PDB file of C-alpha atoms in Angstrom:
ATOM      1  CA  UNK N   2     -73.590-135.752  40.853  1.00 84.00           C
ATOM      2  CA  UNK N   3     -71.246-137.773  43.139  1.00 89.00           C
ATOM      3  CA  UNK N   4     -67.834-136.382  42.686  1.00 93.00           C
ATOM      4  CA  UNK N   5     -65.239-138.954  43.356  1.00 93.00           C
ATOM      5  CA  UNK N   6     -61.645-137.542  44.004  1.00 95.00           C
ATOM      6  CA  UNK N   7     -58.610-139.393  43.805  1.00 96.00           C
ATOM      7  CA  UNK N   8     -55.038-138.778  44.284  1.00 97.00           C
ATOM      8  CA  UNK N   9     -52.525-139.983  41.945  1.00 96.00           C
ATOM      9  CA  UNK N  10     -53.524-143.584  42.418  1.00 96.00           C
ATOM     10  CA  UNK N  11     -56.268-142.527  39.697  1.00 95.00           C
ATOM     11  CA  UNK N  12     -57.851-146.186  39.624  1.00 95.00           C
ATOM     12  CA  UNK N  13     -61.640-144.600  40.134  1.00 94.00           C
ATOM     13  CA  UNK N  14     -61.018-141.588  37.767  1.00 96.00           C
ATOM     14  CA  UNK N  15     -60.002-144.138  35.161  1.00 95.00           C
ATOM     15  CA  UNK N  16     -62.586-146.512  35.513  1.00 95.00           C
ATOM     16  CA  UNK N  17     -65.229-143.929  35.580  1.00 94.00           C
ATOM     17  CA  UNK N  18     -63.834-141.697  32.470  1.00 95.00           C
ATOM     18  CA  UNK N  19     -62.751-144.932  29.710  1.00 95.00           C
ATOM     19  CA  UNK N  20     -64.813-147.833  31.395  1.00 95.00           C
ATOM     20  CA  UNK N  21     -61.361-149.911  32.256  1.00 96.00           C
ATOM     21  CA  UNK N  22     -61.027-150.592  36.050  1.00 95.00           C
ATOM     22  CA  UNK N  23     -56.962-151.830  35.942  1.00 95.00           C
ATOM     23  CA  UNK N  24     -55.586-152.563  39.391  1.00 93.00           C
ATOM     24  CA  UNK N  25     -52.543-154.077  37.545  1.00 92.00           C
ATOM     25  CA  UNK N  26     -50.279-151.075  37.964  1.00 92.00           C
ATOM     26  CA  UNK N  27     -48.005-149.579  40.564  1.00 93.00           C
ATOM     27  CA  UNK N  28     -49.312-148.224  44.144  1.00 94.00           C
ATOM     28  CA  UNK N  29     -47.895-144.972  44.684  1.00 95.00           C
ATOM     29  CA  UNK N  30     -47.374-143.731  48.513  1.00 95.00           C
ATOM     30  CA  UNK N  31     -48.774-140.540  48.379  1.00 96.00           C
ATOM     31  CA  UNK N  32     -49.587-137.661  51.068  1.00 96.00           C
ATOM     32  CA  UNK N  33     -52.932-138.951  51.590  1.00 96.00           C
ATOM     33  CA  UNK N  34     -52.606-142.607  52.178  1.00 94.00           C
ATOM     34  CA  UNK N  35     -56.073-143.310  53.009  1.00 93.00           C
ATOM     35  CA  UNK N  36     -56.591-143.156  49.163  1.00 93.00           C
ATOM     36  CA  UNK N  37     -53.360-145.201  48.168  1.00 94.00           C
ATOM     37  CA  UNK N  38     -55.883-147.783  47.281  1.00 91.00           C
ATOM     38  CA  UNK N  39     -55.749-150.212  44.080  1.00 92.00           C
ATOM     39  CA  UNK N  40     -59.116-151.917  44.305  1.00 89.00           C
ATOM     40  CA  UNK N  41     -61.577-150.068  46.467  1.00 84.00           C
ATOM     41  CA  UNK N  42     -64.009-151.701  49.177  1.00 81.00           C
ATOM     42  CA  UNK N  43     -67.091-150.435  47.923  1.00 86.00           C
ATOM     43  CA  UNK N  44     -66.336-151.605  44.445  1.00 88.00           C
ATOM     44  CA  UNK N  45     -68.055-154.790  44.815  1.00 91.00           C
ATOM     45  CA  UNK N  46     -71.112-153.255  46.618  1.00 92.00           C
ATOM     46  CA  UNK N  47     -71.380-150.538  43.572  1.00 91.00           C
ATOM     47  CA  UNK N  48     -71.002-153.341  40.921  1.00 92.00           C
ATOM     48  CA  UNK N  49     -73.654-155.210  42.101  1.00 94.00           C
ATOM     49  CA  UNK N  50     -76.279-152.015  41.907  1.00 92.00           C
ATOM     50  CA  UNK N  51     -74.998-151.001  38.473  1.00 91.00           C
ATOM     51  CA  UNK N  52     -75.658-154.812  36.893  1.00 91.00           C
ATOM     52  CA  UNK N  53     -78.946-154.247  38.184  1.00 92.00           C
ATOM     53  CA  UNK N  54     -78.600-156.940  41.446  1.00 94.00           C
ATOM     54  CA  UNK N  55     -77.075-159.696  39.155  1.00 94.00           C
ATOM     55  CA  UNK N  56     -74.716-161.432  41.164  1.00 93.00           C
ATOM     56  CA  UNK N  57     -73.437-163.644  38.235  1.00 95.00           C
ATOM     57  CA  UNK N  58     -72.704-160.581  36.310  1.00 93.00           C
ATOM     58  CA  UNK N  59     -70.970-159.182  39.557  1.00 93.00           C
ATOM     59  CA  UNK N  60     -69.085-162.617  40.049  1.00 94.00           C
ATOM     60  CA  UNK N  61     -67.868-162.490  36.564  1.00 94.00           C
ATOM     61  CA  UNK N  62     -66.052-158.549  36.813  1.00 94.00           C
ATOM     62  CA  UNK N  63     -64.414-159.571  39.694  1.00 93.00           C
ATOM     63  CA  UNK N  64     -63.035-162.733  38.786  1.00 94.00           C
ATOM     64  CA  UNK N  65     -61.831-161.037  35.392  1.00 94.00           C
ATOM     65  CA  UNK N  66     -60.365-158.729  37.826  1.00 93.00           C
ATOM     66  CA  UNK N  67     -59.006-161.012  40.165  1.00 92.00           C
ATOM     67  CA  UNK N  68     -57.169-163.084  37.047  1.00 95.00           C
ATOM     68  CA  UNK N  69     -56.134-160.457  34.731  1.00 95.00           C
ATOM     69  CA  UNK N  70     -56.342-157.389  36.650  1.00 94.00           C
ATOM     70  CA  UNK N  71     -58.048-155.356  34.437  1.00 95.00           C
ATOM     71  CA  UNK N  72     -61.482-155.570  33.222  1.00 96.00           C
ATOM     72  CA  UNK N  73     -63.616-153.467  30.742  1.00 96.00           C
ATOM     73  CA  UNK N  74     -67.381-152.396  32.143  1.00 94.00           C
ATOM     74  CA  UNK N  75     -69.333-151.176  29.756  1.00 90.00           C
ATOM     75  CA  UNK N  76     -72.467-150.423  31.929  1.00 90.00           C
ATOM     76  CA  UNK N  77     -69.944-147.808  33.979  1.00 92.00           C
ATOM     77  CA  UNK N  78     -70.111-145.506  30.419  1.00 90.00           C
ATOM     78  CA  UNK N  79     -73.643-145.111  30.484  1.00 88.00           C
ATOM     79  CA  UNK N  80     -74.327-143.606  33.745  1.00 84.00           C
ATOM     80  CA  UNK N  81     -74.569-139.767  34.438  1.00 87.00           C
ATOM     81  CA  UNK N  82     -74.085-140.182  38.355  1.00 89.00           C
ATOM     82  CA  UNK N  83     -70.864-139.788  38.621  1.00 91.00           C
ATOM     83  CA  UNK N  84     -68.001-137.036  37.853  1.00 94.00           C
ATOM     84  CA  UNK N  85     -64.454-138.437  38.638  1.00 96.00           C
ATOM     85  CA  UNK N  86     -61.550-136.797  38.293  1.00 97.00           C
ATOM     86  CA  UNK N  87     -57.853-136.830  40.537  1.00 97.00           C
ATOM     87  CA  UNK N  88     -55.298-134.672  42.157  1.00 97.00           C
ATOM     88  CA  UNK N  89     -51.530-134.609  41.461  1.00 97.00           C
ATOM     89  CA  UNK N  90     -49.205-134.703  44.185  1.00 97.00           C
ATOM     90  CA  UNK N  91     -47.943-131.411  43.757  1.00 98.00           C
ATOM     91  CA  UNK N  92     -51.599-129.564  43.662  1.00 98.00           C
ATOM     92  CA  UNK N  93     -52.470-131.417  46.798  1.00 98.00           C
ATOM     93  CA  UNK N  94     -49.512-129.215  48.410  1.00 98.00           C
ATOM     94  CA  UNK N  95     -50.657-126.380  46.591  1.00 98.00           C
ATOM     95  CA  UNK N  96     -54.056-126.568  47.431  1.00 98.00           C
ATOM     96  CA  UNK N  97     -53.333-126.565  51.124  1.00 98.00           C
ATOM     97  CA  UNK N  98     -51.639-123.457  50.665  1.00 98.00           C
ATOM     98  CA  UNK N  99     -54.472-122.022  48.555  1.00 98.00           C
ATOM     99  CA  UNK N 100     -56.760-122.764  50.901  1.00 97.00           C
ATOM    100  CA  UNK N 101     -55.220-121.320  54.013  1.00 97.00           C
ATOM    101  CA  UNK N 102     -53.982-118.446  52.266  1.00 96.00           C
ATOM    102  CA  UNK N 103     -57.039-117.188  50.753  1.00 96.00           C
ATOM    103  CA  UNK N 104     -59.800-118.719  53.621  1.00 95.00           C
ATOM    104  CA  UNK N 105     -57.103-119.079  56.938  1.00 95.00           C
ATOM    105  CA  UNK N 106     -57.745-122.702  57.089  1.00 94.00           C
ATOM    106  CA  UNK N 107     -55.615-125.173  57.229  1.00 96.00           C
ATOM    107  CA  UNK N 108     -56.709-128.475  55.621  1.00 96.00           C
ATOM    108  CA  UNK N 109     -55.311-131.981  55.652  1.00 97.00           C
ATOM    109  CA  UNK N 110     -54.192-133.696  52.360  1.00 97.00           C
ATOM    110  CA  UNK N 111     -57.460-135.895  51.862  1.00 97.00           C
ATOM    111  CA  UNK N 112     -59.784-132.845  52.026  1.00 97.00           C
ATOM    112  CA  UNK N 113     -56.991-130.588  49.398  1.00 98.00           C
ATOM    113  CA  UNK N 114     -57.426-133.487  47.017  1.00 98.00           C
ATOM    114  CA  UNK N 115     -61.414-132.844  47.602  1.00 97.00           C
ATOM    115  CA  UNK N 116     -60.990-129.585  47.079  1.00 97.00           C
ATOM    116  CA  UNK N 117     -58.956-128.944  44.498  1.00 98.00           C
ATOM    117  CA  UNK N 118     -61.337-131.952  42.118  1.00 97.00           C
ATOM    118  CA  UNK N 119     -64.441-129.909  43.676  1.00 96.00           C
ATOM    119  CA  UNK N 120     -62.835-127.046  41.926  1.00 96.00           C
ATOM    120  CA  UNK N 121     -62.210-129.103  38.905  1.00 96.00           C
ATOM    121  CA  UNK N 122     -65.675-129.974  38.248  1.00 96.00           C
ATOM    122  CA  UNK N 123     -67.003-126.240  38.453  1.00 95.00           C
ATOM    123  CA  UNK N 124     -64.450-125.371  35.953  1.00 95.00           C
ATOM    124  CA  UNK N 125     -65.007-127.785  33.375  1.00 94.00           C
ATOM    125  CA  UNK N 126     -68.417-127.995  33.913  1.00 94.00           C
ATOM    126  CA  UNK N 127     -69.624-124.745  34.956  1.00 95.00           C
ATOM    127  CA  UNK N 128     -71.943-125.865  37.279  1.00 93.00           C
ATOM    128  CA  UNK N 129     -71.442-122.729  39.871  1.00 88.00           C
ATOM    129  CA  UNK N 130     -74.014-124.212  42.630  1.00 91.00           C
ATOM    130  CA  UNK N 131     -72.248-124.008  45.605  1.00 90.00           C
ATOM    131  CA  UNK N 132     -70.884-127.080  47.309  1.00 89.00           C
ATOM    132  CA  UNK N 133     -69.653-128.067  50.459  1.00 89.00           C
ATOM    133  CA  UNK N 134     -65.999-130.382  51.685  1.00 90.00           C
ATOM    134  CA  UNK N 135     -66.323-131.968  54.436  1.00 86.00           C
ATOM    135  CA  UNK N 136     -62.525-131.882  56.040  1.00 87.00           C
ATOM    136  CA  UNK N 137     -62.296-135.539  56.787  1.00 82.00           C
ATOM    137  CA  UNK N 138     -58.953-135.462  59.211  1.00 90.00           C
ATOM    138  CA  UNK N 139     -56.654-133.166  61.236  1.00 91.00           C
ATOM    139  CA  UNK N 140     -54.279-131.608  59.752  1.00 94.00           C
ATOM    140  CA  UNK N 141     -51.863-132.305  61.945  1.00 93.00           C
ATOM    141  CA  UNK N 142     -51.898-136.117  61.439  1.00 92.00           C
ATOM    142  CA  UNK N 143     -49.857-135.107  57.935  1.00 95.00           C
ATOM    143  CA  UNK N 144     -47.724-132.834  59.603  1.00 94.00           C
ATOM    144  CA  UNK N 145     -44.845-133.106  56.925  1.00 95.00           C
ATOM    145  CA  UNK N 146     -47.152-132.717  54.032  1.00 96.00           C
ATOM    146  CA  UNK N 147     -48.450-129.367  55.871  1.00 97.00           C
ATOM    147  CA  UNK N 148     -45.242-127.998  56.748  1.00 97.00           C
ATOM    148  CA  UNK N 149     -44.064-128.376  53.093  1.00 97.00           C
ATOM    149  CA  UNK N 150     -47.410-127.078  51.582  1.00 97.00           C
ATOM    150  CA  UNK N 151     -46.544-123.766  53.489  1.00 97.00           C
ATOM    151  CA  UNK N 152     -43.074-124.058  53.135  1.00 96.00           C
ATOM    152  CA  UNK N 153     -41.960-124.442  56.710  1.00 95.00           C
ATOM    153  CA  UNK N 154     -38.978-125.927  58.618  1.00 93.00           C
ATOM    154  CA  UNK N 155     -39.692-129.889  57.846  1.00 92.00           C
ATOM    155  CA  UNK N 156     -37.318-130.255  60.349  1.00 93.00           C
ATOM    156  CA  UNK N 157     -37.190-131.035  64.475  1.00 92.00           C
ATOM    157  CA  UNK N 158     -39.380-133.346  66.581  1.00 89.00           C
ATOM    158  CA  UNK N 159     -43.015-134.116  65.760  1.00 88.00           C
ATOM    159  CA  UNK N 160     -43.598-131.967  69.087  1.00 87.00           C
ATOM    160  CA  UNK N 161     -41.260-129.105  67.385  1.00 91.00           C
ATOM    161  CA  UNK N 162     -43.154-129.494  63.803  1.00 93.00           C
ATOM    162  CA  UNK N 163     -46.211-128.883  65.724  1.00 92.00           C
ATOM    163  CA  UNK N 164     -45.378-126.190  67.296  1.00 92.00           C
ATOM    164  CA  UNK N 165     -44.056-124.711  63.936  1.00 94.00           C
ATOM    165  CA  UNK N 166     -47.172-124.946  61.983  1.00 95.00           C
ATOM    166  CA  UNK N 167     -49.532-123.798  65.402  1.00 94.00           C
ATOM    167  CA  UNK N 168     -47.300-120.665  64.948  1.00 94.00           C
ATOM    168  CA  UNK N 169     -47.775-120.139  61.554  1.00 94.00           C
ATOM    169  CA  UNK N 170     -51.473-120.514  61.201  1.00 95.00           C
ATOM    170  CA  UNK N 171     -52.969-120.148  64.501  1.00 91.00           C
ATOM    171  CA  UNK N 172     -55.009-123.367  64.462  1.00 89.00           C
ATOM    172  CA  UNK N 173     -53.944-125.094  67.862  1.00 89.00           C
ATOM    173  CA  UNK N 174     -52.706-128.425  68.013  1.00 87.00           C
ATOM    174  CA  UNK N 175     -55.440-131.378  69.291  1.00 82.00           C
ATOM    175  CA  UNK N 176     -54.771-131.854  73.382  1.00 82.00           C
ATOM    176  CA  UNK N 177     -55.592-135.285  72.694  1.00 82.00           C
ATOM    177  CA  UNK N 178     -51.949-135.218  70.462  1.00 80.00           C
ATOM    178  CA  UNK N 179     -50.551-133.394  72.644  1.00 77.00           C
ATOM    179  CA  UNK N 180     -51.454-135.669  75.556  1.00 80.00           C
ATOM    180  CA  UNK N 181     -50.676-138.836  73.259  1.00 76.00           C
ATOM    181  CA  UNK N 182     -47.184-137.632  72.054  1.00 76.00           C
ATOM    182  CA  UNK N 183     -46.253-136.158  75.740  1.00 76.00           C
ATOM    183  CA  UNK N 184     -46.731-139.720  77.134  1.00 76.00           C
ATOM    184  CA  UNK N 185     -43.848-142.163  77.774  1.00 76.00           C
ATOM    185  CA  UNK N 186     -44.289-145.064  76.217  1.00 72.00           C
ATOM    186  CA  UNK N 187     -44.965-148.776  77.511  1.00 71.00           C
ATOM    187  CA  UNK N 188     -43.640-151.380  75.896  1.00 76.00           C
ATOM    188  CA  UNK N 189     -45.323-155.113  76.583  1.00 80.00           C
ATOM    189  CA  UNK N 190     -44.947-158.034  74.245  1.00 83.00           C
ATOM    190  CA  UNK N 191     -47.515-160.248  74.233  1.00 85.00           C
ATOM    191  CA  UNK N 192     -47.248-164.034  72.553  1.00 90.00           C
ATOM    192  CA  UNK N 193     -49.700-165.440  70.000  1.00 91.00           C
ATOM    193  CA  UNK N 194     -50.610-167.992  72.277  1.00 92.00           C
ATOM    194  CA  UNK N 195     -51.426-165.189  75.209  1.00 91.00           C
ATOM    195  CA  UNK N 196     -53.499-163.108  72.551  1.00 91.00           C
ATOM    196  CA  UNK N 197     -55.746-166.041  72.001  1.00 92.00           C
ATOM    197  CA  UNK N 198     -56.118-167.186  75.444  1.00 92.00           C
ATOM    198  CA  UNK N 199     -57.471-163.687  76.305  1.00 91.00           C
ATOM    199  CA  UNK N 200     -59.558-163.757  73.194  1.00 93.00           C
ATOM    200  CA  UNK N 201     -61.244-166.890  74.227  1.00 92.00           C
ATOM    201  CA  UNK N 202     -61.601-165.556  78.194  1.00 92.00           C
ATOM    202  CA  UNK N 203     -62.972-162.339  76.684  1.00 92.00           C
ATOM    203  CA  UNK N 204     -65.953-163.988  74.370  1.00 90.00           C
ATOM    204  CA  UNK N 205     -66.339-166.931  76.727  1.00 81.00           C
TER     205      UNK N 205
END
């Protein structure tokens, strides 16, 4: 199986559950915005391998997309690939306080939505192999959504947040960030026409 999680922007889990892809809804912000997606990237790509390489058929779902914004698939319903399912908001916090309380790691939004579907799936399908999430970013890039998972100050610099949560948990904070955010900062504007001048001296 290939488990897709999403967060509440449930636009795979939908499509993969009834058939209906509908990107003719609201986009919620969410605290993992790499997922706040409405139609994916690799939709396309998977489209064209499920009709069996048939571009017109491909053509035709996304134009029916691109007019109505919603389309039914009815070749989605017969595969057995896939097991989709999403995470609310509020268990995304909750598993990031699950998972450091009961492991002592601390995990970024994107990989608690992973987790917590991971979990999903065993439940509802009892499948108890054992299965691995990949942590796909640093916790510390979502420093608000970590400090409220473990119910910390939300308050203070990004510097001071750091320090708050490196306190708390014991994972230290990325040098690199530390470097980064310790930096003063440059500011140089730089004119359409000068971006394309180096452009065109940079490519010859």
């Amino acid at each position: 199986k290939l488990i897709i999680a999403s967060n509440q922007n449930n636009v795979l889990t939908e499509l993969f559950n009834k058939g209906v892809y509908n990107s003719k809804r609201k986009l919620n912000v969410s605290y993992s915005p790499s997922m706040d997606i409405l139609v994916s990237s690799n939709f396309e790509r998977y489209l064209y391998d499920l009709a069996n390489q048939d571009h017109k058929r491909v053509k035709d779902i996304m134009e029916e997309l691109s007019d109505k914004g919603s389309v039914f698939i009815k070749e989605v319903l017969t595969q057995k690939d896939f097991y989709a399912e999403y995470c609310t908001e509020e268990e995304t916090l909750q598993e990031i306080k699950k998972v450091y309380n009961e492991h002592k790691y601390l995990i970024d939004p994107h990989t608690a939505v992973a987790s917590y579907v991971s979990k999903e799936y065993q439940k509802q399908t009892n499948d108890q192999r054992y299965m691995l999430v990949v942590s796909t970013a640093n916790p510390y890039k979502f420093t608000d959504a970590v400090l409220h998972a473990l119910e910390l100050d939300e308050t203070g610099t990004i510097l001071e947040k750091f320090s708050a949560i490196e306190s708390r948990t014991n994972q230290l904070i990325d040098e690199r960030m530390k470097t980064v955010l310790s930096s003063k900062n440059k500011k140089i504007e730089v004119t359409l026409e000068h971006a394309y001048n180096y452009v065109k001296k940079v490519i010859g």
